[in-house]
GROMACS .gro file of C-alpha atoms in nm:
model
   74
    1MET     CA    1  -1.814   3.706   3.492
    2LYS     CA    2  -1.567   3.454   3.346
    3THR     CA    3  -1.567   3.269   3.679
    4LEU     CA    4  -1.948   3.243   3.674
    5LYS     CA    5  -1.948   3.114   3.317
    6LEU     CA    6  -1.684   2.856   3.407
    7MET     CA    7  -1.887   2.746   3.711
    8LEU     CA    8  -2.199   2.703   3.497
    9VAL     CA    9  -2.007   2.508   3.232
   10ILE     CA   10  -1.866   2.278   3.501
   11LEU     CA   11  -2.211   2.227   3.650
   12VAL     CA   12  -2.369   2.148   3.313
   13ALA     CA   13  -2.084   1.910   3.230
   14THR     CA   14  -2.131   1.736   3.563
   15LEU     CA   15  -2.505   1.701   3.505
   16SER     CA   16  -2.447   1.574   3.152
   17ALA     CA   17  -2.195   1.315   3.267
   18SER     CA   18  -2.447   1.142   3.488
   19ALA     CA   19  -2.758   1.035   3.296
   20SER     CA   20  -2.893   0.862   3.606
   21LEU     CA   21  -2.942   1.195   3.781
   22ALA     CA   22  -3.256   1.276   3.582
   23GLN     CA   23  -3.422   0.955   3.702
   24GLU     CA   24  -3.372   1.013   4.075
   25LYS     CA   25  -3.633   1.171   4.300
   26PRO     CA   26  -3.573   1.544   4.368
   27ALA     CA   27  -3.513   1.501   4.743
   28LYS     CA   28  -3.243   1.240   4.682
   29LEU     CA   29  -3.098   1.431   4.388
   30ALA     CA   30  -3.078   1.754   4.593
   31LYS     CA   31  -2.826   1.586   4.822
   32ARG     CA   32  -2.600   1.509   4.523
   33ILE     CA   33  -2.611   1.844   4.340
   34ALA     CA   34  -2.411   2.123   4.500
   35PRO     CA   35  -2.572   2.466   4.537
   36ILE     CA   36  -2.490   2.734   4.281
   37VAL     CA   37  -2.375   3.076   4.403
   38PHE     CA   38  -2.487   3.350   4.166
   39ASN     CA   39  -2.450   3.720   4.238
   40GLY     CA   40  -2.384   3.644   4.607
   41THR     CA   41  -2.695   3.428   4.651
   42GLU     CA   42  -2.682   3.050   4.703
   43TYR     CA   43  -2.934   2.861   4.487
   44HIS     CA   44  -3.033   2.505   4.579
   45PHE     CA   45  -3.153   2.231   4.345
   46ARG     CA   46  -3.533   2.191   4.362
   47TRP     CA   47  -3.659   2.001   4.056
   48SER     CA   48  -3.560   1.842   3.726
   49GLN     CA   49  -3.730   1.684   3.427
   50GLY     CA   50  -3.627   1.625   3.069
   51GLY     CA   51  -3.287   1.789   3.108
   52GLN     CA   52  -3.422   2.098   3.287
   53PHE     CA   53  -3.278   2.161   3.636
   54GLU     CA   54  -3.424   2.436   3.856
   55PHE     CA   55  -3.260   2.605   4.153
   56THR     CA   56  -3.404   2.858   4.402
   57PRO     CA   57  -3.260   3.033   4.709
   58SER     CA   58  -3.324   2.920   5.066
   59GLY     CA   59  -3.677   3.009   5.174
   60GLN     CA   60  -3.813   2.962   4.821
   61GLU     CA   61  -3.859   2.585   4.826
   62ASN     CA   62  -4.222   2.613   4.705
   63LEU     CA   63  -4.201   2.616   4.326
   64ASP     CA   64  -4.554   2.756   4.306
   65ALA     CA   65  -4.446   3.072   4.492
   66TRP     CA   66  -4.084   3.153   4.402
   67THR     CA   67  -3.945   3.496   4.310
   68ASP     CA   68  -3.585   3.404   4.211
   69MET     CA   69  -3.488   3.099   4.008
   70LEU     CA   70  -3.198   2.968   3.800
   71THR     CA   71  -3.276   2.714   3.528
   72ILE     CA   72  -3.002   2.504   3.369
   73TRP     CA   73  -3.070   2.297   3.058
   74ASP     CA   74  -2.873   1.979   2.997
   0.00000   0.00000   0.00000
C-alpha cells in the first residue's frame, strides 16, 4: 500500500510540475503520461480538464461506457 501511495504522489507531483500538460490535446498528452498500475491492472490516461486527470484500463477507451476508472486531481 505504501508503494501505491508513493506512486500516486510521484504522479501527482509530475502532473503539477508541468502546467502545460493541461492545455495539450488528450491524444498527444496520452503519449507523455505513463500508465498507472493499480491492483494489477494498467490504467491509461484518457482525459483531463481543470486539474482532473482520468485513467481507464485497456478496452475501456470510451468514457461514455467505462466500468473501471482512476481519477487524479492536481
